Short mmCIF file of C-alpha atoms (C1' of nucleotides) in Angstrom, two decimals:
data_model
loop_
_atom_site.label_atom_id
_atom_site.label_comp_id
_atom_site.label_asym_id
_atom_site.label_seq_id
_atom_site.Cartn_x
_atom_site.Cartn_y
_atom_site.Cartn_z
CA UNK A 47 9.30 19.27 15.93
CA UNK A 48 11.44 17.65 18.59
CA UNK A 49 9.80 17.01 21.93
CA UNK A 50 10.03 20.22 23.93
CA UNK A 51 7.36 19.86 26.58
CA UNK A 52 9.06 19.84 29.98
CA UNK A 53 6.01 18.31 31.61
CA UNK A 54 5.73 14.58 31.08
CA UNK A 55 8.90 14.48 29.07
CA UNK A 56 9.83 11.45 31.07
CA UNK A 57 8.17 8.06 30.73
CA UNK A 58 7.89 7.02 27.15
CA UNK A 59 4.57 5.25 26.64
CA UNK A 60 2.89 3.39 23.82
CA UNK A 61 0.41 6.23 23.59
CA UNK A 62 3.01 8.92 23.13
CA UNK A 63 4.80 6.88 20.50
CA UNK A 64 1.56 6.32 18.61
CA UNK A 65 0.78 10.02 18.84
CA UNK A 66 4.06 10.80 17.17
CA UNK A 67 3.59 8.11 14.56
CA UNK A 68 0.22 9.55 13.62
CA UNK A 69 1.64 13.06 13.42
CA UNK A 70 4.54 11.98 11.23
CA UNK A 71 2.29 9.92 8.97
CA UNK A 72 -0.10 12.82 8.49
CA UNK A 73 2.69 15.27 7.82
CA UNK A 74 5.12 13.31 5.66
CA UNK A 75 3.43 10.06 4.71
CA UNK A 76 3.42 6.58 6.17
CA UNK A 77 6.84 5.76 4.76
CA UNK A 78 8.28 8.57 6.87
CA UNK A 79 7.30 6.97 10.15
CA UNK A 80 10.47 5.29 11.12
CA UNK A 81 11.71 3.87 14.38
CA UNK A 82 14.71 6.13 14.26
CA UNK A 83 12.80 9.28 13.40
CA UNK A 84 10.20 8.71 16.10
CA UNK A 85 13.00 8.11 18.57
CA UNK A 86 14.83 11.33 17.83
CA UNK A 87 11.59 13.33 17.85
CA UNK A 88 10.76 11.83 21.23
CA UNK A 89 14.24 12.59 22.50
CA UNK A 90 15.13 8.98 23.02
CA UNK A 91 17.25 6.16 21.66
CA UNK A 92 15.81 4.07 18.83
CA UNK A 93 16.03 1.00 21.01
CA UNK A 94 13.83 2.59 23.66
CA UNK A 95 10.83 1.98 21.41
CA UNK A 96 11.53 -1.73 21.44
CA UNK A 97 10.62 -1.88 25.09
CA UNK A 98 7.07 -0.78 24.28
CA UNK A 99 6.66 -2.45 20.89
CA UNK A 100 7.88 -5.86 19.87
CA UNK A 101 8.63 -4.73 16.33
CA UNK A 102 7.89 -1.98 13.84
CA UNK A 103 4.88 -3.87 12.54
CA UNK A 104 3.60 -3.96 16.10
CA UNK A 105 4.00 -0.20 16.28
CA UNK A 106 2.12 0.29 13.03
CA UNK A 107 -0.64 -2.02 14.21
CA UNK A 108 -0.95 0.07 17.34
CA UNK A 109 -1.15 3.19 15.23
CA UNK A 110 -3.89 1.69 13.09
CA UNK A 111 -5.81 0.59 16.16
CA UNK A 112 -5.82 4.16 17.36
CA UNK A 113 -8.07 5.08 14.44
CA UNK A 114 -10.57 2.46 15.49
CA UNK A 115 -10.79 4.03 18.94
CA UNK A 116 -12.66 6.94 17.42
CA UNK A 117 -15.27 4.75 15.77
CA UNK A 118 -18.77 4.91 17.16
CA UNK A 119 -20.41 1.61 16.24
CA UNK A 120 -23.88 2.51 14.99
CA UNK A 121 -26.95 0.78 16.36
CA UNK A 122 -29.12 -1.40 14.17
CA UNK A 123 -32.32 0.21 12.95
CA UNK A 124 -34.01 -2.72 11.25
CA UNK A 125 -33.35 -1.27 7.79
CA UNK A 126 -30.42 -3.39 6.66
CA UNK A 127 -29.40 -1.07 3.83
CA UNK A 128 -29.31 1.95 6.11
CA UNK A 129 -27.37 -0.04 8.70
CA UNK A 130 -24.81 -1.09 6.14
CA UNK A 131 -24.38 2.49 5.04
CA UNK A 132 -23.98 3.56 8.66
CA UNK A 133 -21.22 1.02 9.27
CA UNK A 134 -19.40 2.21 6.19
CA UNK A 135 -19.91 5.83 7.18
CA UNK A 136 -18.57 5.27 10.68
CA UNK A 137 -15.49 3.53 9.37
CA UNK A 138 -14.84 6.17 6.75
CA UNK A 139 -15.28 8.98 9.27
CA UNK A 140 -12.71 7.42 11.57
CA UNK A 141 -10.14 6.85 8.85
CA UNK A 142 -10.57 10.11 7.04
CA UNK A 143 -8.42 12.34 9.24
CA UNK A 144 -5.48 9.98 8.69
CA UNK A 145 -5.61 8.73 5.12
CA UNK A 146 -2.01 7.56 5.26
CA UNK A 147 -2.79 5.14 8.07
CA UNK A 148 -6.08 3.89 6.67
CA UNK A 149 -4.66 1.05 4.55
CA UNK A 150 -3.17 -0.53 7.66
CA UNK A 151 -6.66 -1.00 9.05
CA UNK A 152 -7.31 -3.85 6.63
CA UNK A 153 -5.23 -6.19 8.75
CA UNK A 154 -6.76 -5.03 12.04
CA UNK A 155 -10.47 -5.53 11.48
CA UNK A 156 -10.55 -9.04 12.93
CA UNK A 157 -7.85 -8.33 15.50
CA UNK A 158 -9.57 -5.57 17.40
CA UNK A 159 -12.87 -5.35 19.35
CA UNK A 160 -14.20 -2.39 17.40
CA UNK A 161 -13.22 -4.01 14.13
CA UNK A 162 -15.04 -7.17 15.11
CA UNK A 163 -18.11 -5.21 16.13
CA UNK A 164 -18.20 -3.43 12.78
CA UNK A 165 -17.71 -6.67 10.89
CA UNK A 166 -20.48 -8.30 12.92
CA UNK A 167 -22.89 -5.50 12.09
CA UNK A 168 -22.02 -5.60 8.41
CA UNK A 169 -22.46 -9.36 8.21
CA UNK A 170 -25.74 -9.13 10.11
CA UNK A 171 -27.07 -6.60 7.63
CA UNK A 172 -26.00 -8.73 4.69
CA UNK A 173 -27.54 -11.78 6.34
CA UNK A 174 -30.95 -10.15 6.70
CA UNK A 175 -30.58 -8.93 3.12
CA UNK A 176 -30.63 -12.58 2.15
CA UNK A 177 -27.04 -13.32 1.24
CA UNK A 178 -25.51 -16.70 1.93
CA UNK A 179 -22.38 -16.75 4.12
CA UNK A 180 -19.92 -16.89 1.23
CA UNK A 181 -21.11 -13.89 -0.77
CA UNK A 182 -21.85 -12.07 2.47
CA UNK A 183 -18.25 -12.49 3.58
CA UNK A 184 -16.95 -11.41 0.19
CA UNK A 185 -19.16 -8.33 0.30
CA UNK A 186 -18.08 -7.47 3.83
CA UNK A 187 -14.43 -7.62 2.82
CA UNK A 188 -15.11 -5.54 -0.25
CA UNK A 189 -16.90 -3.04 1.97
CA UNK A 190 -13.78 -2.68 4.08
CA UNK A 191 -11.56 -2.24 1.07
CA UNK A 192 -13.94 0.22 -0.53
CA UNK A 193 -13.99 2.30 2.63
CA UNK A 194 -10.22 2.42 2.66
CA UNK A 195 -10.21 3.30 -1.02
CA UNK A 196 -12.58 6.19 -0.43
CA UNK A 197 -10.42 7.92 2.15
CA UNK A 198 -7.14 7.17 0.42
CA UNK A 199 -8.29 9.75 -2.05
CA UNK A 200 -7.32 10.47 -5.57
CA UNK A 201 -5.59 7.42 -7.02
CA UNK A 202 -3.61 9.43 -9.51
CA UNK A 203 -1.67 11.70 -7.26
CA UNK A 204 -1.28 9.60 -4.16
CA UNK A 205 -1.79 12.55 -1.83
CA UNK A 206 0.97 11.35 0.45
CA UNK A 207 3.26 14.28 0.02
CA UNK A 208 2.01 17.53 1.40
CA UNK A 209 2.32 21.07 0.13
CA UNK A 210 4.33 21.92 -2.90
CA UNK A 211 4.88 18.38 -4.11
CA UNK A 212 1.15 17.90 -4.10
CA UNK A 213 0.49 21.06 -6.06
CA UNK A 214 3.11 20.28 -8.61
CA UNK A 215 1.75 16.81 -9.27
CA UNK A 216 -1.73 18.21 -9.65
CA UNK A 217 -0.45 20.70 -12.18
CA UNK A 218 1.33 17.94 -14.07
CA UNK A 219 -1.85 15.93 -14.12
CA UNK A 220 -3.86 18.81 -15.51
CA UNK A 221 -1.24 19.49 -18.14
CA UNK A 222 -1.26 15.85 -19.14
CA UNK A 223 -5.03 15.73 -19.47
CA UNK A 224 -5.07 18.99 -21.39
CA UNK A 225 -2.54 17.67 -23.88
CA UNK A 226 -4.58 14.65 -24.88
CA UNK A 227 -5.94 14.45 -28.37
CA UNK A 228 -9.73 14.94 -28.24
CA UNK A 229 -10.17 12.54 -31.14
CA UNK A 230 -8.59 9.64 -29.35
CA UNK A 231 -9.98 10.42 -25.91
CA UNK A 232 -13.16 12.46 -26.42
CA UNK A 233 -14.81 11.69 -23.09
CA UNK A 234 -11.59 12.08 -21.16
CA UNK A 235 -11.14 15.53 -22.69
CA UNK A 236 -14.62 16.49 -21.56
CA UNK A 237 -13.92 15.25 -18.05
CA UNK A 238 -10.47 16.78 -17.67
CA UNK A 239 -11.59 19.26 -15.05
CA UNK A 240 -13.63 16.77 -13.07
CA UNK A 241 -10.79 14.27 -13.03
CA UNK A 242 -8.50 16.71 -11.29
CA UNK A 243 -10.82 18.41 -8.85
CA UNK A 244 -9.89 16.37 -5.82
CA UNK A 245 -13.20 17.03 -4.06
CA UNK A 246 -12.94 14.46 -1.31
CA UNK A 247 -16.45 14.99 0.00
CA UNK A 248 -18.31 14.07 -3.16
CA UNK A 249 -15.88 11.24 -3.64
CA UNK A 250 -16.73 9.67 -0.29
CA UNK A 251 -20.46 10.19 -0.67
CA UNK A 252 -20.49 8.67 -4.12
CA UNK A 253 -18.45 5.77 -2.80
CA UNK A 254 -20.79 4.89 0.04
CA UNK A 255 -23.92 5.36 -2.05
CA UNK A 256 -22.39 3.23 -4.77
CA UNK A 257 -21.64 0.38 -2.43
CA UNK A 258 -25.06 0.35 -0.81
CA UNK A 259 -26.78 0.61 -4.17
CA UNK A 260 -24.68 -2.28 -5.42
CA UNK A 261 -25.61 -4.50 -2.52
CA UNK A 262 -29.25 -3.54 -3.03
CA UNK A 263 -29.03 -4.56 -6.65
CA UNK A 264 -27.42 -7.90 -5.88
CA UNK A 265 -29.99 -8.53 -3.15
CA UNK A 266 -32.79 -7.89 -5.61
CA UNK A 267 -31.23 -10.41 -7.98
CA UNK A 268 -31.41 -13.04 -5.24
CA UNK A 269 -35.20 -12.98 -5.32
CA UNK A 270 -35.47 -13.83 -8.96
CA UNK B 35 17.80 -17.89 -8.56
CA UNK B 36 20.81 -16.03 -9.83
CA UNK B 37 21.03 -15.46 -13.55
CA UNK B 38 22.50 -18.61 -15.07
CA UNK B 39 21.49 -18.46 -18.71
CA UNK B 40 24.60 -18.23 -20.80
CA UNK B 41 22.66 -16.93 -23.77
CA UNK B 42 21.85 -13.25 -23.59
CA UNK B 43 23.56 -12.88 -20.23
CA UNK B 44 25.07 -9.76 -21.61
CA UNK B 45 23.20 -6.54 -22.22
CA UNK B 46 21.07 -5.61 -19.28
CA UNK B 47 17.81 -4.16 -20.56
CA UNK B 48 14.76 -2.54 -19.04
CA UNK B 49 12.79 -5.61 -20.00
CA UNK B 50 15.04 -8.05 -18.21
CA UNK B 51 15.06 -5.92 -15.09
CA UNK B 52 11.26 -5.70 -15.10
CA UNK B 53 11.06 -9.46 -15.62
CA UNK B 54 13.10 -9.98 -12.48
CA UNK B 55 11.15 -7.38 -10.54
CA UNK B 56 7.92 -9.17 -11.38
CA UNK B 57 9.35 -12.54 -10.40
CA UNK B 58 10.65 -11.24 -7.09
CA UNK B 59 7.39 -9.45 -6.32
CA UNK B 60 5.37 -12.57 -7.04
CA UNK B 61 7.65 -14.76 -4.98
CA UNK B 62 8.47 -12.64 -1.95
CA UNK B 63 6.24 -9.60 -2.06
CA UNK B 64 6.65 -6.10 -3.43
CA UNK B 65 8.80 -4.99 -0.49
CA UNK B 66 11.35 -7.60 -1.52
CA UNK B 67 12.00 -5.99 -4.89
CA UNK B 68 15.08 -4.02 -4.18
CA UNK B 69 17.65 -2.42 -6.41
CA UNK B 70 20.39 -4.38 -4.73
CA UNK B 71 18.60 -7.71 -4.87
CA UNK B 72 17.66 -7.32 -8.53
CA UNK B 73 21.26 -6.41 -9.27
CA UNK B 74 22.77 -9.48 -7.62
CA UNK B 75 20.19 -11.78 -9.22
CA UNK B 76 21.01 -10.28 -12.58
CA UNK B 77 24.72 -10.65 -11.92
CA UNK B 78 25.40 -6.97 -12.04
CA UNK B 79 26.31 -4.00 -9.87
CA UNK B 80 23.44 -2.13 -8.18
CA UNK B 81 24.43 0.99 -10.03
CA UNK B 82 24.03 -0.73 -13.38
CA UNK B 83 20.27 -0.46 -12.97
CA UNK B 84 20.54 3.29 -12.75
CA UNK B 85 21.56 3.46 -16.35
CA UNK B 86 18.20 1.99 -17.42
CA UNK B 87 15.99 3.55 -14.74
CA UNK B 88 16.21 7.04 -13.32
CA UNK B 89 15.18 5.92 -9.85
CA UNK B 90 13.57 3.04 -8.00
CA UNK B 91 10.16 4.60 -8.45
CA UNK B 92 10.82 4.65 -12.17
CA UNK B 93 11.62 0.96 -12.03
CA UNK B 94 8.40 0.21 -10.15
CA UNK B 95 6.42 2.29 -12.62
CA UNK B 96 7.91 0.27 -15.42
CA UNK B 97 6.97 -2.92 -13.64
CA UNK B 98 3.40 -1.72 -13.20
CA UNK B 99 3.20 -0.73 -16.87
CA UNK B 100 4.12 -4.26 -17.82
CA UNK B 101 0.81 -5.46 -16.40
CA UNK B 102 -1.05 -3.04 -18.63
CA UNK B 103 0.65 -4.54 -21.67
CA UNK B 104 -1.47 -7.65 -21.24
CA UNK B 105 -4.74 -5.74 -21.19
CA UNK B 106 -7.04 -6.19 -24.14
CA UNK B 107 -9.19 -3.08 -24.26
CA UNK B 108 -12.73 -4.32 -24.91
CA UNK B 109 -14.84 -2.87 -27.68
CA UNK B 110 -18.00 -0.95 -26.93
CA UNK B 111 -21.23 -2.88 -27.46
CA UNK B 112 -23.82 -0.16 -26.90
CA UNK B 113 -24.84 -1.62 -23.54
CA UNK B 114 -23.08 0.74 -21.16
CA UNK B 115 -23.41 -1.53 -18.14
CA UNK B 116 -21.92 -4.47 -19.99
CA UNK B 117 -19.14 -2.26 -21.30
CA UNK B 118 -18.31 -1.03 -17.82
CA UNK B 119 -18.15 -4.59 -16.56
CA UNK B 120 -15.92 -5.52 -19.48
CA UNK B 121 -13.46 -2.74 -18.67
CA UNK B 122 -13.34 -3.84 -15.05
CA UNK B 123 -12.95 -7.45 -16.08
CA UNK B 124 -10.09 -6.70 -18.44
CA UNK B 125 -8.26 -4.71 -15.80
CA UNK B 126 -8.79 -7.35 -13.14
CA UNK B 127 -7.64 -10.12 -15.46
CA UNK B 128 -4.42 -8.27 -16.20
CA UNK B 129 -3.63 -7.54 -12.57
CA UNK B 130 -4.61 -10.87 -11.12
CA UNK B 131 -1.45 -12.85 -11.89
CA UNK B 132 0.57 -10.24 -9.99
CA UNK B 133 -1.45 -9.10 -6.99
CA UNK B 134 1.61 -7.60 -5.34
CA UNK B 135 2.13 -5.19 -8.22
CA UNK B 136 -1.52 -4.28 -8.70
CA UNK B 137 -1.62 -1.37 -6.23
CA UNK B 138 1.09 0.41 -8.20
CA UNK B 139 -1.26 0.59 -11.18
CA UNK B 140 -3.30 3.30 -9.49
CA UNK B 141 -0.66 5.88 -10.33
CA UNK B 142 -0.21 4.67 -13.89
CA UNK B 143 -3.72 4.82 -15.31
CA UNK B 144 -3.36 8.33 -16.68
CA UNK B 145 0.31 7.93 -17.52
CA UNK B 146 0.04 5.08 -19.98
CA UNK B 147 -1.79 4.62 -23.31
CA UNK B 148 -3.65 1.49 -22.23
CA UNK B 149 -4.61 3.12 -18.95
CA UNK B 150 -5.96 6.13 -20.79
CA UNK B 151 -7.89 3.91 -23.18
CA UNK B 152 -9.50 2.05 -20.27
CA UNK B 153 -10.33 5.29 -18.50
CA UNK B 154 -11.82 6.70 -21.68
CA UNK B 155 -14.06 3.66 -22.11
CA UNK B 156 -15.18 3.76 -18.49
CA UNK B 157 -16.00 7.46 -18.65
CA UNK B 158 -17.82 6.98 -21.93
CA UNK B 159 -20.00 4.26 -20.38
CA UNK B 160 -20.75 6.43 -17.38
CA UNK B 161 -21.52 9.34 -19.65
CA UNK B 162 -24.12 7.43 -21.64
CA UNK B 163 -25.49 6.17 -18.32
CA UNK B 164 -26.36 9.77 -17.61
CA UNK B 165 -23.80 10.83 -15.04
CA UNK B 166 -22.45 14.36 -14.95
CA UNK B 167 -18.67 14.74 -15.28
CA UNK B 168 -18.00 15.01 -11.54
CA UNK B 169 -19.76 11.88 -10.33
CA UNK B 170 -18.61 10.07 -13.45
CA UNK B 171 -15.00 10.85 -12.60
CA UNK B 172 -15.49 9.81 -9.00
CA UNK B 173 -17.07 6.56 -10.13
CA UNK B 174 -14.27 5.88 -12.61
CA UNK B 175 -11.66 6.33 -9.90
CA UNK B 176 -13.61 4.14 -7.53
CA UNK B 177 -13.79 1.53 -10.28
CA UNK B 178 -10.02 1.50 -10.53
CA UNK B 179 -9.60 1.19 -6.79
CA UNK B 180 -12.23 -1.52 -6.56
CA UNK B 181 -10.50 -3.51 -9.25
CA UNK B 182 -7.23 -3.30 -7.37
CA UNK B 183 -8.98 -4.26 -4.16
CA UNK B 184 -10.46 -7.35 -5.81
CA UNK B 185 -7.16 -8.81 -6.89
CA UNK B 186 -5.29 -7.82 -3.77
CA UNK B 187 -7.31 -10.53 -2.15
CA UNK B 188 -8.15 -11.26 1.42
CA UNK B 189 -7.65 -8.10 3.44
CA UNK B 190 -7.01 -9.97 6.65
CA UNK B 191 -4.01 -11.99 5.73
CA UNK B 192 -2.31 -9.80 3.23
CA UNK B 193 -1.36 -12.68 0.98
CA UNK B 194 2.06 -11.22 0.38
CA UNK B 195 4.07 -13.99 1.92
CA UNK B 196 3.93 -17.30 0.16
CA UNK B 197 3.89 -20.81 1.51
CA UNK B 198 4.21 -21.57 5.17
CA UNK B 199 3.75 -18.03 6.41
CA UNK B 200 0.51 -17.88 4.51
CA UNK B 201 -0.77 -21.13 5.96
CA UNK B 202 0.14 -20.17 9.47
CA UNK B 203 -1.67 -16.86 9.26
CA UNK B 204 -4.72 -18.55 7.87
CA UNK B 205 -4.70 -20.98 10.78
CA UNK B 206 -4.34 -18.13 13.23
CA UNK B 207 -7.28 -16.40 11.63
CA UNK B 208 -9.45 -19.49 11.88
CA UNK B 209 -8.47 -20.01 15.50
CA UNK B 210 -9.31 -16.40 16.26
CA UNK B 211 -12.72 -16.62 14.65
CA UNK B 212 -13.44 -19.92 16.36
CA UNK B 213 -12.62 -18.46 19.76
CA UNK B 214 -15.16 -15.63 19.51
CA UNK B 215 -18.09 -15.67 21.84
CA UNK B 216 -21.23 -16.48 19.83
CA UNK B 217 -23.31 -14.22 22.07
CA UNK B 218 -21.30 -11.14 21.26
CA UNK B 219 -20.68 -11.97 17.61
CA UNK B 220 -23.50 -14.28 16.48
CA UNK B 221 -23.30 -13.58 12.75
CA UNK B 222 -19.53 -13.64 12.72
CA UNK B 223 -19.60 -17.06 14.34
CA UNK B 224 -21.95 -18.30 11.63
CA UNK B 225 -19.68 -16.90 8.93
CA UNK B 226 -16.39 -18.13 10.37
CA UNK B 227 -15.80 -20.63 7.59
CA UNK B 228 -16.80 -18.29 4.81
CA UNK B 229 -14.55 -15.52 6.15
CA UNK B 230 -11.49 -17.72 5.83
CA UNK B 231 -12.08 -19.56 2.64
CA UNK B 232 -9.97 -17.32 0.41
CA UNK B 233 -11.86 -18.27 -2.75
CA UNK B 234 -10.48 -15.62 -5.04
CA UNK B 235 -12.78 -16.45 -7.94
CA UNK B 236 -16.06 -15.76 -6.18
CA UNK B 237 -14.47 -12.74 -4.60
CA UNK B 238 -13.65 -11.18 -7.96
CA UNK B 239 -17.00 -12.03 -9.50
CA UNK B 240 -18.89 -10.60 -6.58
CA UNK B 241 -16.73 -7.49 -6.74
CA UNK B 242 -17.40 -6.77 -10.40
CA UNK B 243 -21.10 -7.55 -10.16
CA UNK B 244 -21.34 -5.38 -7.09
CA UNK B 245 -19.78 -2.41 -8.82
CA UNK B 246 -21.91 -2.64 -11.93
CA UNK B 247 -25.05 -3.13 -9.88
CA UNK B 248 -24.13 -0.10 -7.81
CA UNK B 249 -23.68 2.10 -10.84
CA UNK B 250 -26.96 0.81 -12.23
CA UNK B 251 -28.69 1.75 -9.00
CA UNK B 252 -27.20 5.22 -8.95
CA UNK B 253 -28.10 5.70 -12.60
CA UNK B 254 -31.69 4.75 -11.89
CA UNK B 255 -31.78 7.35 -9.11
CA UNK B 256 -30.78 10.00 -11.63
CA UNK B 257 -34.08 9.61 -13.45
CA UNK B 258 -36.23 10.34 -10.45
"C1'" DA C 223 11.24 -2.06 34.70
"C1'" DC C 224 13.03 0.91 31.46
"C1'" DC C 225 16.57 2.84 28.65
"C1'" DT C 226 21.46 3.32 26.37
"C1'" DG C 227 25.47 1.99 23.13
"C1'" DA C 228 27.70 -0.40 19.88
"C1'" DA C 229 27.28 -3.31 16.15
"C1'" DC C 230 25.20 -5.96 12.02
"C1'" DA C 231 23.06 -6.50 7.80
"C1'" DC C 232 20.53 -4.19 5.02
"C1'" DC C 233 18.54 0.04 2.05
"C1'" DG C 234 18.56 4.04 -2.19
"C1'" DT C 235 21.50 7.12 -4.33
"C1'" DT C 236 25.65 10.36 -5.79
"C1'" DC C 237 29.79 10.91 -7.92
"C1'" DA C 238 33.92 9.75 -10.16
"C1'" DA C 239 35.95 6.47 -12.86
"C1'" DG C 240 36.61 2.78 -16.05
"C1'" DT C 241 35.84 0.49 -21.01
"C1'" DA D 22 26.90 3.98 -24.37
"C1'" DC D 23 27.08 1.06 -20.59
"C1'" DC D 24 28.89 -0.56 -16.32
"C1'" DT D 25 32.00 -0.65 -11.90
"C1'" DG D 26 33.69 0.97 -7.11
"C1'" DA D 27 33.75 3.49 -3.23
"C1'" DA D 28 31.25 6.24 -0.31
"C1'" DC D 29 27.14 8.57 2.14
"C1'" DA D 30 23.13 8.81 4.70
"C1'" DC D 31 19.78 6.21 5.89
"C1'" DC D 32 16.99 1.71 7.57
"C1'" DG D 33 15.23 -2.36 11.36
"C1'" DT D 34 16.97 -5.15 14.76
"C1'" DT D 35 20.13 -8.06 18.16
"C1'" DC D 36 22.64 -8.27 22.09
"C1'" DA D 37 24.96 -6.78 26.11
"C1'" DA D 38 25.04 -3.40 29.35
"C1'" DG D 39 23.66 0.26 32.31
"C1'" DT D 40 20.28 2.36 36.18
#
DNA sequence: ACCTGAACACCGTTCAAGT
DNA sequence: ACCTGAACACCGTTCAAGT
């Protein structure tokens, strides 16, 4: 795991630090990305990172911003509902490879050009849908949070730990659901399999469709 | 802040520890609740807590479960949409006084009787709405996450710090939004005030309505 | 400009010991 | 049963110093 490349071993840069941070977060969870661990993996003193980042929060912000680099801001098509779905889809696609980092994006949406562009598009869609500024803003924020929620995955097992920990928790969850009394929790018993399947794809699709459908419903209520 | 009550100063209990944990989380954020801090505030050795809790995660789980104690599980009325909204409302109402603790509830919904009861009701509503087990489960999980997102408040300033920090961040946010070029971000400029208002009430209402409307829309699509 | 070294004030947790 | 004390392996960060 330690830095072994002879080429470009010199010159610590913000980019290389963020690369490592992303790798560590993906492998062992966001709580594992630590100044000291990144330093040792980069073959450097912990304090070396403080030349490139003012603080650990700064480092995490930089890591979050990296996700936004991959976002392709969709063009407007005139169909506000489709546009809103496209913004959500773009955001979700960018966050999905790094679910551990996704929650940090909440604080970066108004602090980054891409984040601002996405927010602008979302608000524009909601504006043409007929929402006043206040509900439009609330909906835009909820959109952001929903997107994060979709990629963060199964709420029950937090999906942070990889490998065996993950499997064991999933087994525990299944055992728990199987042990429930069908009289007290009839529907839950029926849905035991579905609640543990962890199919991220359907989860994301349902999430985006749900949000757009919700906004559509609220927009329709405005006209009455 | 340190424990000063002469009555019942003896006998550390799980309840008293959780009380403190909640107070600290509300005052200084969830990252401030620390075994060592709780111990000193309770006038006790850090290790004393380990008699009542197996680990810090256990302590946090206990703190999260406390929020669920205040939940009143709503009765079914026959109107599945209303029932779904009631479940969401009950959950949101319980989490709202302690936004810092709310995210921890995600892991406790299937590990606690009240959580199971709420999940059962939500799944039952979605079942009568016509959803198959898989989408119903996905929607139920998204409901939980949405509820947490609603109480966690403004994504931009994370609302964890109280008082002056909070005010300063809000001012920074306003300044940032005011400094945007209206050509590049026309809608954002229009919504600058609304994006900073922090009105939690409208935010929650919009969130619940949005979710129910979304499910209604998806349910209607099922019949076509 | 860019990095090292030592030090400080924190963490969670183990293990043995007290009462 | 319930709590203390010392110790271990971690944290983020400051401050002075090296090159």
